[in-house]
Amino acid sequence: MENQTVNMDRISIEGLKVTSSSSVPAFVLLLLTYIFIMVSNLGLVVLISMDRSLQQPMYLLFCNMSVNDVFGATAIIPRLLSSIFTPIAERYVYYISCVVQAYAAHFHAGTSHTVLMVMAFDRYVAICNPLRYATIMTNRMAVKLSAGAWLVAFFLVAVLLSLAIRLTRCRRVIVNPFCDNASLFKLSCQNLLVNHMYGLSSAVLLLGSSLCSVTLTYLRIAIVCLSSKNKTLNSKALQTCATHLSVYVIMLVASFTPMIIHRRPEWADSGKVASVLFHVVPPALNPLIYGLQCKELRQKIVKFCRTV
């Protein structure tokens, strides 16, 4: 009995399926991507924190996204890298480590939506109420909204994972590149109705709130821009909104791609690889989009590179 209990705490995980001939290219590509994510996102955070002129609500919200992207990538990529050269039959993870990774993965996904909702509100106030922006969106307000965005995701995911770890386990195999909520509750043979209902309802709530808030916000911004004859205002609004919407669209595509692919059995392996995209593609592209589209950031980055 004691040996069985110990064995149940050690779970077999499929990880990233690559052929022996593609192991080295996959490892190098993933490693370089991870290094780029860390350097670009952390560099953006350091730049904003050190430059007083950039310590404004909009840039503080950028820091939220960068920190979350670093967190999400670190939760997934290092473990994938460590298992690439290990045969699938020999890939194991302890249950508690699997729970931690699942929590981190879902927390990163949830925070991505809540932070972008706050950023949409910031752009709405800046464009639709420019005269009141300085009084509404202070640095203190930006910190409060950021804390709220992180706390909402924290509690939603805490309940989600609590429902999964309460279940007794009768299986020891996770057929997925990394641990997530579905992988955890599928280890059980108990009734999973509550897990499915909460998982679906929380996903609908978060995604629905995100889509509705961003859509309504930018519809309002579009109306203001169309009714305004100020070309300078319209140009700046278009630039900042295009940046935010590009990030949002990339995140949605990375979210829905694995869901769509998983519905085709013949694309099952591709779907597993696509599930990693959410934690790799947006974190790699977000700092590029922000750095290139935001004039102030672009100028600071160019100035810093010239001085180095």
PDB file of C-alpha atoms in Angstrom:
ATOM      1  CA  MET A   1       0.000   0.000   0.000  1.00  0.00           C
ATOM      2  CA  GLU A   2       2.818   2.388   0.858  1.00  0.00           C
ATOM      3  CA  ASN A   3       4.557   1.744  -2.478  1.00  0.00           C
ATOM      4  CA  GLN A   4       1.316   2.342  -4.379  1.00  0.00           C
ATOM      5  CA  THR A   5       0.800   5.686  -2.637  1.00  0.00           C
ATOM      6  CA  VAL A   6       4.316   6.797  -3.502  1.00  0.00           C
ATOM      7  CA  ASN A   7       3.873   5.731  -7.135  1.00  0.00           C
ATOM      8  CA  MET A   8       0.617   7.667  -7.458  1.00  0.00           C
ATOM      9  CA  ASP A   9       2.529  10.822  -6.513  1.00  0.00           C
ATOM     10  CA  ARG A  10       4.801  10.300  -9.529  1.00  0.00           C
ATOM     11  CA  ILE A  11       3.004  10.987 -12.790  1.00  0.00           C
ATOM     12  CA  SER A  12       4.020  10.128 -16.321  1.00  0.00           C
ATOM     13  CA  ILE A  13       3.736  13.130 -18.663  1.00  0.00           C
ATOM     14  CA  GLU A  14       4.004  13.063 -22.433  1.00  0.00           C
ATOM     15  CA  GLY A  15       5.697  16.451 -22.807  1.00  0.00           C
ATOM     16  CA  LEU A  16       6.620  17.801 -26.215  1.00  0.00           C
ATOM     17  CA  LYS A  17       6.616  15.054 -28.855  1.00  0.00           C
ATOM     18  CA  VAL A  18       9.539  15.494 -31.238  1.00  0.00           C
ATOM     19  CA  THR A  19      11.433  13.000 -33.376  1.00  0.00           C
ATOM     20  CA  SER A  20      15.072  12.223 -32.668  1.00  0.00           C
ATOM     21  CA  SER A  21      16.147  14.133 -35.780  1.00  0.00           C
ATOM     22  CA  SER A  22      14.228  17.268 -34.771  1.00  0.00           C
ATOM     23  CA  SER A  23      15.166  17.256 -31.068  1.00  0.00           C
ATOM     24  CA  VAL A  24      18.164  19.567 -31.457  1.00  0.00           C
ATOM     25  CA  PRO A  25      16.420  22.138 -33.735  1.00  0.00           C
ATOM     26  CA  ALA A  26      13.360  22.143 -31.453  1.00  0.00           C
ATOM     27  CA  PHE A  27      15.534  22.625 -28.362  1.00  0.00           C
ATOM     28  CA  VAL A  28      17.558  25.460 -29.932  1.00  0.00           C
ATOM     29  CA  LEU A  29      14.472  27.248 -31.273  1.00  0.00           C
ATOM     30  CA  LEU A  30      12.614  26.997 -27.970  1.00  0.00           C
ATOM     31  CA  LEU A  31      15.681  28.049 -25.972  1.00  0.00           C
ATOM     32  CA  LEU A  32      16.334  31.094 -28.164  1.00  0.00           C
ATOM     33  CA  THR A  33      12.664  32.055 -27.966  1.00  0.00           C
ATOM     34  CA  TYR A  34      12.734  31.790 -24.172  1.00  0.00           C
ATOM     35  CA  ILE A  35      15.907  33.893 -23.944  1.00  0.00           C
ATOM     36  CA  PHE A  36      14.315  36.529 -26.185  1.00  0.00           C
ATOM     37  CA  ILE A  37      11.136  36.558 -24.058  1.00  0.00           C
ATOM     38  CA  MET A  38      13.141  37.048 -20.869  1.00  0.00           C
ATOM     39  CA  VAL A  39      15.495  39.715 -22.237  1.00  0.00           C
ATOM     40  CA  SER A  40      12.870  41.754 -24.098  1.00  0.00           C
ATOM     41  CA  ASN A  41      10.176  41.699 -21.409  1.00  0.00           C
ATOM     42  CA  LEU A  42      12.477  42.209 -18.433  1.00  0.00           C
ATOM     43  CA  GLY A  43      14.357  44.871 -20.398  1.00  0.00           C
ATOM     44  CA  LEU A  44      11.084  46.710 -20.953  1.00  0.00           C
ATOM     45  CA  VAL A  45      10.269  46.543 -17.229  1.00  0.00           C
ATOM     46  CA  VAL A  46      13.743  47.793 -16.234  1.00  0.00           C
ATOM     47  CA  LEU A  47      13.603  50.613 -18.785  1.00  0.00           C
ATOM     48  CA  ILE A  48      10.222  51.842 -17.530  1.00  0.00           C
ATOM     49  CA  SER A  49      11.178  51.522 -13.872  1.00  0.00           C
ATOM     50  CA  MET A  50      14.444  53.460 -14.325  1.00  0.00           C
ATOM     51  CA  ASP A  51      13.130  56.279 -16.534  1.00  0.00           C
ATOM     52  CA  ARG A  52      10.958  58.758 -14.616  1.00  0.00           C
ATOM     53  CA  SER A  53       9.384  60.086 -17.816  1.00  0.00           C
ATOM     54  CA  LEU A  54       7.961  56.620 -18.506  1.00  0.00           C
ATOM     55  CA  GLN A  55       6.492  56.134 -15.040  1.00  0.00           C
ATOM     56  CA  GLN A  56       2.975  56.904 -16.208  1.00  0.00           C
ATOM     57  CA  PRO A  57      -0.201  54.758 -15.941  1.00  0.00           C
ATOM     58  CA  MET A  58      -0.036  53.489 -19.527  1.00  0.00           C
ATOM     59  CA  TYR A  59       3.560  52.278 -19.181  1.00  0.00           C
ATOM     60  CA  LEU A  60       2.961  50.854 -15.718  1.00  0.00           C
ATOM     61  CA  LEU A  61       0.223  48.734 -17.284  1.00  0.00           C
ATOM     62  CA  PHE A  62       2.713  47.625 -19.950  1.00  0.00           C
ATOM     63  CA  CYS A  63       4.897  46.363 -17.091  1.00  0.00           C
ATOM     64  CA  ASN A  64       2.000  44.197 -15.894  1.00  0.00           C
ATOM     65  CA  MET A  65       1.823  42.492 -19.260  1.00  0.00           C
ATOM     66  CA  SER A  66       5.584  41.980 -19.449  1.00  0.00           C
ATOM     67  CA  VAL A  67       5.834  40.525 -15.936  1.00  0.00           C
ATOM     68  CA  ASN A  68       2.913  38.200 -16.658  1.00  0.00           C
ATOM     69  CA  ASP A  69       4.493  37.067 -19.942  1.00  0.00           C
ATOM     70  CA  VAL A  70       7.777  36.267 -18.192  1.00  0.00           C
ATOM     71  CA  PHE A  71       5.858  34.339 -15.542  1.00  0.00           C
ATOM     72  CA  GLY A  72       3.833  32.343 -18.096  1.00  0.00           C
ATOM     73  CA  ALA A  73       6.810  31.470 -20.277  1.00  0.00           C
ATOM     74  CA  THR A  74       8.901  30.423 -17.260  1.00  0.00           C
ATOM     75  CA  ALA A  75       6.117  28.156 -16.029  1.00  0.00           C
ATOM     76  CA  ILE A  76       6.074  26.167 -19.280  1.00  0.00           C
ATOM     77  CA  ILE A  77       9.225  26.447 -21.403  1.00  0.00           C
ATOM     78  CA  PRO A  78      12.047  25.338 -19.025  1.00  0.00           C
ATOM     79  CA  ARG A  79      10.315  22.049 -18.229  1.00  0.00           C
ATOM     80  CA  LEU A  80       9.673  21.409 -21.926  1.00  0.00           C
ATOM     81  CA  LEU A  81      13.350  22.066 -22.645  1.00  0.00           C
ATOM     82  CA  SER A  82      14.476  19.705 -19.904  1.00  0.00           C
ATOM     83  CA  SER A  83      12.392  16.842 -21.287  1.00  0.00           C
ATOM     84  CA  ILE A  84      13.078  17.115 -25.027  1.00  0.00           C
ATOM     85  CA  PHE A  85      16.045  14.706 -24.949  1.00  0.00           C
ATOM     86  CA  THR A  86      14.325  12.334 -22.500  1.00  0.00           C
ATOM     87  CA  PRO A  87      12.371   9.399 -23.995  1.00  0.00           C
ATOM     88  CA  ILE A  88       8.607   9.821 -23.550  1.00  0.00           C
ATOM     89  CA  ALA A  89       8.384   6.619 -21.496  1.00  0.00           C
ATOM     90  CA  GLU A  90      10.864   8.077 -18.990  1.00  0.00           C
ATOM     91  CA  ARG A  91       9.254  11.492 -18.513  1.00  0.00           C
ATOM     92  CA  TYR A  92       7.870  11.858 -14.996  1.00  0.00           C
ATOM     93  CA  VAL A  93       6.723  14.699 -12.767  1.00  0.00           C
ATOM     94  CA  TYR A  94       5.625  14.748  -9.151  1.00  0.00           C
ATOM     95  CA  TYR A  95       1.955  15.485  -8.612  1.00  0.00           C
ATOM     96  CA  ILE A  96       2.582  18.599  -6.521  1.00  0.00           C
ATOM     97  CA  SER A  97       4.875  20.003  -9.232  1.00  0.00           C
ATOM     98  CA  CYS A  98       2.180  19.273 -11.791  1.00  0.00           C
ATOM     99  CA  VAL A  99      -0.383  21.182  -9.715  1.00  0.00           C
ATOM    100  CA  VAL A 100       1.969  24.178  -9.422  1.00  0.00           C
ATOM    101  CA  GLN A 101       2.570  24.227 -13.180  1.00  0.00           C
ATOM    102  CA  ALA A 102      -1.156  23.923 -13.919  1.00  0.00           C
ATOM    103  CA  TYR A 103      -1.897  26.819 -11.572  1.00  0.00           C
ATOM    104  CA  ALA A 104       0.818  28.960 -13.159  1.00  0.00           C
ATOM    105  CA  ALA A 105      -0.406  28.196 -16.695  1.00  0.00           C
ATOM    106  CA  HIS A 106      -4.028  29.103 -15.948  1.00  0.00           C
ATOM    107  CA  PHE A 107      -3.035  32.109 -13.843  1.00  0.00           C
ATOM    108  CA  HIS A 108      -0.975  33.460 -16.752  1.00  0.00           C
ATOM    109  CA  ALA A 109      -3.908  32.967 -19.137  1.00  0.00           C
ATOM    110  CA  GLY A 110      -6.423  34.600 -16.787  1.00  0.00           C
ATOM    111  CA  THR A 111      -4.176  37.552 -15.977  1.00  0.00           C
ATOM    112  CA  SER A 112      -3.546  38.137 -19.692  1.00  0.00           C
ATOM    113  CA  HIS A 113      -7.268  38.811 -20.135  1.00  0.00           C
ATOM    114  CA  THR A 114      -7.795  40.914 -17.002  1.00  0.00           C
ATOM    115  CA  VAL A 115      -4.728  43.087 -17.612  1.00  0.00           C
ATOM    116  CA  LEU A 116      -5.791  43.752 -21.216  1.00  0.00           C
ATOM    117  CA  MET A 117      -9.234  44.764 -19.929  1.00  0.00           C
ATOM    118  CA  VAL A 118      -7.584  47.329 -17.646  1.00  0.00           C
ATOM    119  CA  MET A 119      -5.439  48.563 -20.531  1.00  0.00           C
ATOM    120  CA  ALA A 120      -8.557  48.991 -22.664  1.00  0.00           C
ATOM    121  CA  PHE A 121     -10.132  51.099 -19.907  1.00  0.00           C
ATOM    122  CA  ASP A 122      -6.979  53.227 -19.744  1.00  0.00           C
ATOM    123  CA  ARG A 123      -7.148  53.922 -23.483  1.00  0.00           C
ATOM    124  CA  TYR A 124     -10.867  54.689 -23.223  1.00  0.00           C
ATOM    125  CA  VAL A 125     -10.301  57.360 -20.572  1.00  0.00           C
ATOM    126  CA  ALA A 126      -7.288  58.803 -22.425  1.00  0.00           C
ATOM    127  CA  ILE A 127      -9.160  59.206 -25.721  1.00  0.00           C
ATOM    128  CA  CYS A 128     -12.759  59.764 -24.686  1.00  0.00           C
ATOM    129  CA  ASN A 129     -12.049  61.893 -21.590  1.00  0.00           C
ATOM    130  CA  PRO A 130      -8.614  63.424 -22.248  1.00  0.00           C
ATOM    131  CA  LEU A 131      -9.183  66.429 -19.959  1.00  0.00           C
ATOM    132  CA  ARG A 132      -9.995  64.170 -17.001  1.00  0.00           C
ATOM    133  CA  TYR A 133      -7.380  61.517 -17.741  1.00  0.00           C
ATOM    134  CA  ALA A 134      -4.764  62.933 -15.374  1.00  0.00           C
ATOM    135  CA  THR A 135      -7.231  63.006 -12.478  1.00  0.00           C
ATOM    136  CA  ILE A 136      -8.828  59.606 -13.168  1.00  0.00           C
ATOM    137  CA  MET A 137      -5.829  57.497 -14.227  1.00  0.00           C
ATOM    138  CA  THR A 138      -3.233  58.382 -11.628  1.00  0.00           C
ATOM    139  CA  ASN A 139      -0.338  56.055 -10.857  1.00  0.00           C
ATOM    140  CA  ARG A 140      -2.178  55.005  -7.695  1.00  0.00           C
ATOM    141  CA  MET A 141      -5.279  54.121  -9.722  1.00  0.00           C
ATOM    142  CA  ALA A 142      -3.123  52.160 -12.171  1.00  0.00           C
ATOM    143  CA  VAL A 143      -1.649  50.172  -9.276  1.00  0.00           C
ATOM    144  CA  LYS A 144      -5.125  49.494  -7.823  1.00  0.00           C
ATOM    145  CA  LEU A 145      -6.500  48.335 -11.178  1.00  0.00           C
ATOM    146  CA  SER A 146      -3.435  46.167 -11.758  1.00  0.00           C
ATOM    147  CA  ALA A 147      -3.776  44.571  -8.328  1.00  0.00           C
ATOM    148  CA  GLY A 148      -7.460  43.933  -9.017  1.00  0.00           C
ATOM    149  CA  ALA A 149      -6.633  42.301 -12.367  1.00  0.00           C
ATOM    150  CA  TRP A 150      -4.138  39.924 -10.734  1.00  0.00           C
ATOM    151  CA  LEU A 151      -6.393  39.131  -7.765  1.00  0.00           C
ATOM    152  CA  VAL A 152      -9.406  38.245  -9.952  1.00  0.00           C
ATOM    153  CA  ALA A 153      -7.303  35.736 -11.910  1.00  0.00           C
ATOM    154  CA  PHE A 154      -5.720  34.455  -8.679  1.00  0.00           C
ATOM    155  CA  PHE A 155      -9.041  33.564  -7.039  1.00  0.00           C
ATOM    156  CA  LEU A 156     -10.683  32.177 -10.194  1.00  0.00           C
ATOM    157  CA  VAL A 157      -7.775  29.813 -10.785  1.00  0.00           C
ATOM    158  CA  ALA A 158      -7.486  28.944  -7.081  1.00  0.00           C
ATOM    159  CA  VAL A 159     -11.058  27.636  -7.070  1.00  0.00           C
ATOM    160  CA  LEU A 160     -10.489  25.870 -10.409  1.00  0.00           C
ATOM    161  CA  LEU A 161      -7.455  23.952  -9.167  1.00  0.00           C
ATOM    162  CA  SER A 162      -9.000  23.285  -5.738  1.00  0.00           C
ATOM    163  CA  LEU A 163     -11.805  21.388  -7.435  1.00  0.00           C
ATOM    164  CA  ALA A 164      -9.232  19.282  -9.290  1.00  0.00           C
ATOM    165  CA  ILE A 165      -6.918  18.394  -6.401  1.00  0.00           C
ATOM    166  CA  ARG A 166      -9.834  17.355  -4.146  1.00  0.00           C
ATOM    167  CA  LEU A 167     -10.384  14.328  -6.412  1.00  0.00           C
ATOM    168  CA  THR A 168      -8.866  10.928  -5.744  1.00  0.00           C
ATOM    169  CA  ARG A 169      -6.575   9.646  -8.502  1.00  0.00           C
ATOM    170  CA  CYS A 170      -6.803   6.337 -10.338  1.00  0.00           C
ATOM    171  CA  ARG A 171      -4.549   7.175 -13.308  1.00  0.00           C
ATOM    172  CA  ARG A 172      -0.907   8.218 -13.610  1.00  0.00           C
ATOM    173  CA  VAL A 173      -0.537   9.375 -17.220  1.00  0.00           C
ATOM    174  CA  ILE A 174      -0.926  12.915 -18.609  1.00  0.00           C
ATOM    175  CA  VAL A 175      -1.162  12.969 -22.408  1.00  0.00           C
ATOM    176  CA  ASN A 176      -0.286  16.638 -22.796  1.00  0.00           C
ATOM    177  CA  PRO A 177       2.888  18.731 -23.254  1.00  0.00           C
ATOM    178  CA  PHE A 178       2.419  20.316 -19.819  1.00  0.00           C
ATOM    179  CA  CYS A 179       0.140  20.094 -16.790  1.00  0.00           C
ATOM    180  CA  ASP A 180      -3.173  21.944 -16.816  1.00  0.00           C
ATOM    181  CA  ASN A 181      -6.538  21.715 -15.088  1.00  0.00           C
ATOM    182  CA  ALA A 182      -8.017  19.213 -17.540  1.00  0.00           C
ATOM    183  CA  SER A 183      -4.955  16.982 -17.230  1.00  0.00           C
ATOM    184  CA  LEU A 184      -5.313  16.929 -13.447  1.00  0.00           C
ATOM    185  CA  PHE A 185      -8.990  16.095 -13.157  1.00  0.00           C
ATOM    186  CA  LYS A 186      -8.715  13.458 -15.906  1.00  0.00           C
ATOM    187  CA  LEU A 187      -6.457  11.516 -13.539  1.00  0.00           C
ATOM    188  CA  SER A 188      -9.554  10.799 -11.459  1.00  0.00           C
ATOM    189  CA  CYS A 189     -12.324   8.246 -11.977  1.00  0.00           C
ATOM    190  CA  GLN A 190     -14.849  10.243  -9.926  1.00  0.00           C
ATOM    191  CA  ASN A 191     -17.780  12.289 -11.208  1.00  0.00           C
ATOM    192  CA  LEU A 192     -16.294  15.352 -12.934  1.00  0.00           C
ATOM    193  CA  LEU A 193     -19.538  17.290 -13.494  1.00  0.00           C
ATOM    194  CA  VAL A 194     -18.649  20.030 -10.986  1.00  0.00           C
ATOM    195  CA  ASN A 195     -15.193  20.459 -12.521  1.00  0.00           C
ATOM    196  CA  HIS A 196     -16.606  20.739 -16.028  1.00  0.00           C
ATOM    197  CA  MET A 197     -19.344  23.171 -14.967  1.00  0.00           C
ATOM    198  CA  TYR A 198     -17.034  25.500 -13.046  1.00  0.00           C
ATOM    199  CA  GLY A 199     -14.293  25.325 -15.669  1.00  0.00           C
ATOM    200  CA  LEU A 200     -16.711  26.195 -18.452  1.00  0.00           C
ATOM    201  CA  SER A 201     -18.538  28.904 -16.506  1.00  0.00           C
ATOM    202  CA  SER A 202     -15.317  30.605 -15.343  1.00  0.00           C
ATOM    203  CA  ALA A 203     -13.907  30.490 -18.879  1.00  0.00           C
ATOM    204  CA  VAL A 204     -17.110  31.949 -20.334  1.00  0.00           C
ATOM    205  CA  LEU A 205     -17.196  34.631 -17.628  1.00  0.00           C
ATOM    206  CA  LEU A 206     -13.591  35.681 -18.127  1.00  0.00           C
ATOM    207  CA  LEU A 207     -13.532  35.445 -21.914  1.00  0.00           C
ATOM    208  CA  GLY A 208     -16.993  37.003 -22.242  1.00  0.00           C
ATOM    209  CA  SER A 209     -16.078  39.905 -19.978  1.00  0.00           C
ATOM    210  CA  SER A 210     -12.845  40.381 -21.880  1.00  0.00           C
ATOM    211  CA  LEU A 211     -14.459  40.345 -25.324  1.00  0.00           C
ATOM    212  CA  CYS A 212     -17.381  42.563 -24.308  1.00  0.00           C
ATOM    213  CA  SER A 213     -15.280  45.154 -22.502  1.00  0.00           C
ATOM    214  CA  VAL A 214     -12.678  45.419 -25.266  1.00  0.00           C
ATOM    215  CA  THR A 215     -15.335  45.500 -28.022  1.00  0.00           C
ATOM    216  CA  LEU A 216     -17.494  48.135 -26.314  1.00  0.00           C
ATOM    217  CA  THR A 217     -14.456  50.205 -25.365  1.00  0.00           C
ATOM    218  CA  TYR A 218     -13.110  50.386 -28.895  1.00  0.00           C
ATOM    219  CA  LEU A 219     -16.517  50.962 -30.424  1.00  0.00           C
ATOM    220  CA  ARG A 220     -16.828  53.990 -28.162  1.00  0.00           C
ATOM    221  CA  ILE A 221     -13.324  55.123 -29.102  1.00  0.00           C
ATOM    222  CA  ALA A 222     -14.150  54.693 -32.817  1.00  0.00           C
ATOM    223  CA  ILE A 223     -17.279  56.823 -32.423  1.00  0.00           C
ATOM    224  CA  VAL A 224     -15.292  59.571 -30.691  1.00  0.00           C
ATOM    225  CA  CYS A 225     -12.613  59.514 -33.385  1.00  0.00           C
ATOM    226  CA  LEU A 226     -15.161  59.620 -36.223  1.00  0.00           C
ATOM    227  CA  SER A 227     -16.985  62.556 -34.665  1.00  0.00           C
ATOM    228  CA  SER A 228     -13.755  64.466 -34.005  1.00  0.00           C
ATOM    229  CA  LYS A 229     -12.046  66.600 -36.615  1.00  0.00           C
ATOM    230  CA  ASN A 230      -8.776  66.631 -34.722  1.00  0.00           C
ATOM    231  CA  LYS A 231      -6.400  64.700 -36.987  1.00  0.00           C
ATOM    232  CA  THR A 232      -3.665  64.633 -34.360  1.00  0.00           C
ATOM    233  CA  LEU A 233      -6.016  63.071 -31.808  1.00  0.00           C
ATOM    234  CA  ASN A 234      -7.265  60.520 -34.333  1.00  0.00           C
ATOM    235  CA  SER A 235      -3.737  59.568 -35.374  1.00  0.00           C
ATOM    236  CA  LYS A 236      -2.567  59.047 -31.778  1.00  0.00           C
ATOM    237  CA  ALA A 237      -5.737  57.136 -30.904  1.00  0.00           C
ATOM    238  CA  LEU A 238      -5.291  54.883 -33.933  1.00  0.00           C
ATOM    239  CA  GLN A 239      -1.673  54.169 -33.040  1.00  0.00           C
ATOM    240  CA  THR A 240      -2.299  53.275 -29.389  1.00  0.00           C
ATOM    241  CA  CYS A 241      -5.475  51.310 -30.122  1.00  0.00           C
ATOM    242  CA  ALA A 242      -3.844  49.382 -32.962  1.00  0.00           C
ATOM    243  CA  THR A 243      -1.077  48.316 -30.586  1.00  0.00           C
ATOM    244  CA  HIS A 244      -3.507  47.111 -27.950  1.00  0.00           C
ATOM    245  CA  LEU A 245      -5.809  45.371 -30.417  1.00  0.00           C
ATOM    246  CA  SER A 246      -2.878  43.612 -32.118  1.00  0.00           C
ATOM    247  CA  VAL A 247      -1.830  42.120 -28.783  1.00  0.00           C
ATOM    248  CA  TYR A 248      -5.415  41.144 -28.005  1.00  0.00           C
ATOM    249  CA  VAL A 249      -5.974  39.460 -31.381  1.00  0.00           C
ATOM    250  CA  ILE A 250      -2.707  37.515 -31.105  1.00  0.00           C
ATOM    251  CA  MET A 251      -3.751  36.316 -27.652  1.00  0.00           C
ATOM    252  CA  LEU A 252      -7.184  35.205 -28.894  1.00  0.00           C
ATOM    253  CA  VAL A 253      -5.717  33.348 -31.888  1.00  0.00           C
ATOM    254  CA  ALA A 254      -3.218  31.585 -29.619  1.00  0.00           C
ATOM    255  CA  SER A 255      -6.090  30.683 -27.262  1.00  0.00           C
ATOM    256  CA  PHE A 256      -8.558  29.355 -29.828  1.00  0.00           C
ATOM    257  CA  THR A 257      -6.107  27.537 -32.140  1.00  0.00           C
ATOM    258  CA  PRO A 258      -5.612  24.484 -29.873  1.00  0.00           C
ATOM    259  CA  MET A 259      -9.363  24.370 -29.124  1.00  0.00           C
ATOM    260  CA  ILE A 260     -10.171  24.160 -32.839  1.00  0.00           C
ATOM    261  CA  ILE A 261      -7.402  21.690 -33.692  1.00  0.00           C
ATOM    262  CA  HIS A 262      -8.326  19.374 -30.807  1.00  0.00           C
ATOM    263  CA  ARG A 263     -11.733  18.781 -32.417  1.00  0.00           C
ATOM    264  CA  ARG A 264     -10.057  16.985 -35.323  1.00  0.00           C
ATOM    265  CA  PRO A 265      -8.677  13.579 -34.166  1.00  0.00           C
ATOM    266  CA  GLU A 266      -6.191  13.457 -37.030  1.00  0.00           C
ATOM    267  CA  TRP A 267      -4.683  16.721 -35.783  1.00  0.00           C
ATOM    268  CA  ALA A 268      -4.359  15.608 -32.147  1.00  0.00           C
ATOM    269  CA  ASP A 269      -0.564  15.926 -31.997  1.00  0.00           C
ATOM    270  CA  SER A 270      -0.666  19.319 -33.706  1.00  0.00           C
ATOM    271  CA  GLY A 271      -3.229  20.429 -31.154  1.00  0.00           C
ATOM    272  CA  LYS A 272      -0.889  19.510 -28.310  1.00  0.00           C
ATOM    273  CA  VAL A 273       1.882  21.600 -29.835  1.00  0.00           C
ATOM    274  CA  ALA A 274      -0.562  24.455 -30.444  1.00  0.00           C
ATOM    275  CA  SER A 275      -1.495  24.440 -26.760  1.00  0.00           C
ATOM    276  CA  VAL A 276       2.041  25.632 -26.027  1.00  0.00           C
ATOM    277  CA  LEU A 277       1.669  28.608 -28.390  1.00  0.00           C
ATOM    278  CA  PHE A 278      -0.280  30.712 -25.893  1.00  0.00           C
ATOM    279  CA  HIS A 279       2.689  30.666 -23.510  1.00  0.00           C
ATOM    280  CA  VAL A 280       5.284  31.275 -26.248  1.00  0.00           C
ATOM    281  CA  VAL A 281       3.958  33.432 -29.104  1.00  0.00           C
ATOM    282  CA  PRO A 282       2.257  36.360 -27.248  1.00  0.00           C
ATOM    283  CA  PRO A 283       5.115  36.746 -24.717  1.00  0.00           C
ATOM    284  CA  ALA A 284       7.591  36.924 -27.617  1.00  0.00           C
ATOM    285  CA  LEU A 285       5.557  39.337 -29.759  1.00  0.00           C
ATOM    286  CA  ASN A 286       4.143  41.676 -27.095  1.00  0.00           C
ATOM    287  CA  PRO A 287       7.391  43.555 -26.316  1.00  0.00           C
ATOM    288  CA  LEU A 288       8.094  43.901 -30.044  1.00  0.00           C
ATOM    289  CA  ILE A 289       4.657  45.366 -30.690  1.00  0.00           C
ATOM    290  CA  TYR A 290       4.803  47.762 -27.742  1.00  0.00           C
ATOM    291  CA  GLY A 291       8.413  48.753 -28.381  1.00  0.00           C
ATOM    292  CA  LEU A 292       7.918  49.452 -32.076  1.00  0.00           C
ATOM    293  CA  GLN A 293       4.465  51.057 -31.947  1.00  0.00           C
ATOM    294  CA  CYS A 294       4.838  53.346 -28.915  1.00  0.00           C
ATOM    295  CA  LYS A 295       6.910  56.343 -29.983  1.00  0.00           C
ATOM    296  CA  GLU A 296       8.177  57.187 -26.483  1.00  0.00           C
ATOM    297  CA  LEU A 297       9.286  53.608 -25.818  1.00  0.00           C
ATOM    298  CA  ARG A 298      10.861  53.302 -29.238  1.00  0.00           C
ATOM    299  CA  GLN A 299      12.890  56.464 -28.713  1.00  0.00           C
ATOM    300  CA  LYS A 300      14.052  55.345 -25.263  1.00  0.00           C
ATOM    301  CA  ILE A 301      15.059  51.916 -26.590  1.00  0.00           C
ATOM    302  CA  VAL A 302      17.030  53.446 -29.495  1.00  0.00           C
ATOM    303  CA  LYS A 303      18.734  55.888 -27.131  1.00  0.00           C
ATOM    304  CA  PHE A 304      19.638  53.086 -24.721  1.00  0.00           C
ATOM    305  CA  CYS A 305      21.037  50.900 -27.511  1.00  0.00           C
ATOM    306  CA  ARG A 306      23.223  53.762 -28.761  1.00  0.00           C
ATOM    307  CA  THR A 307      24.691  54.350 -25.308  1.00  0.00           C
ATOM    308  CA  VAL A 308      25.529  50.684 -24.726  1.00  0.00           C
TER     309      VAL A 308
END
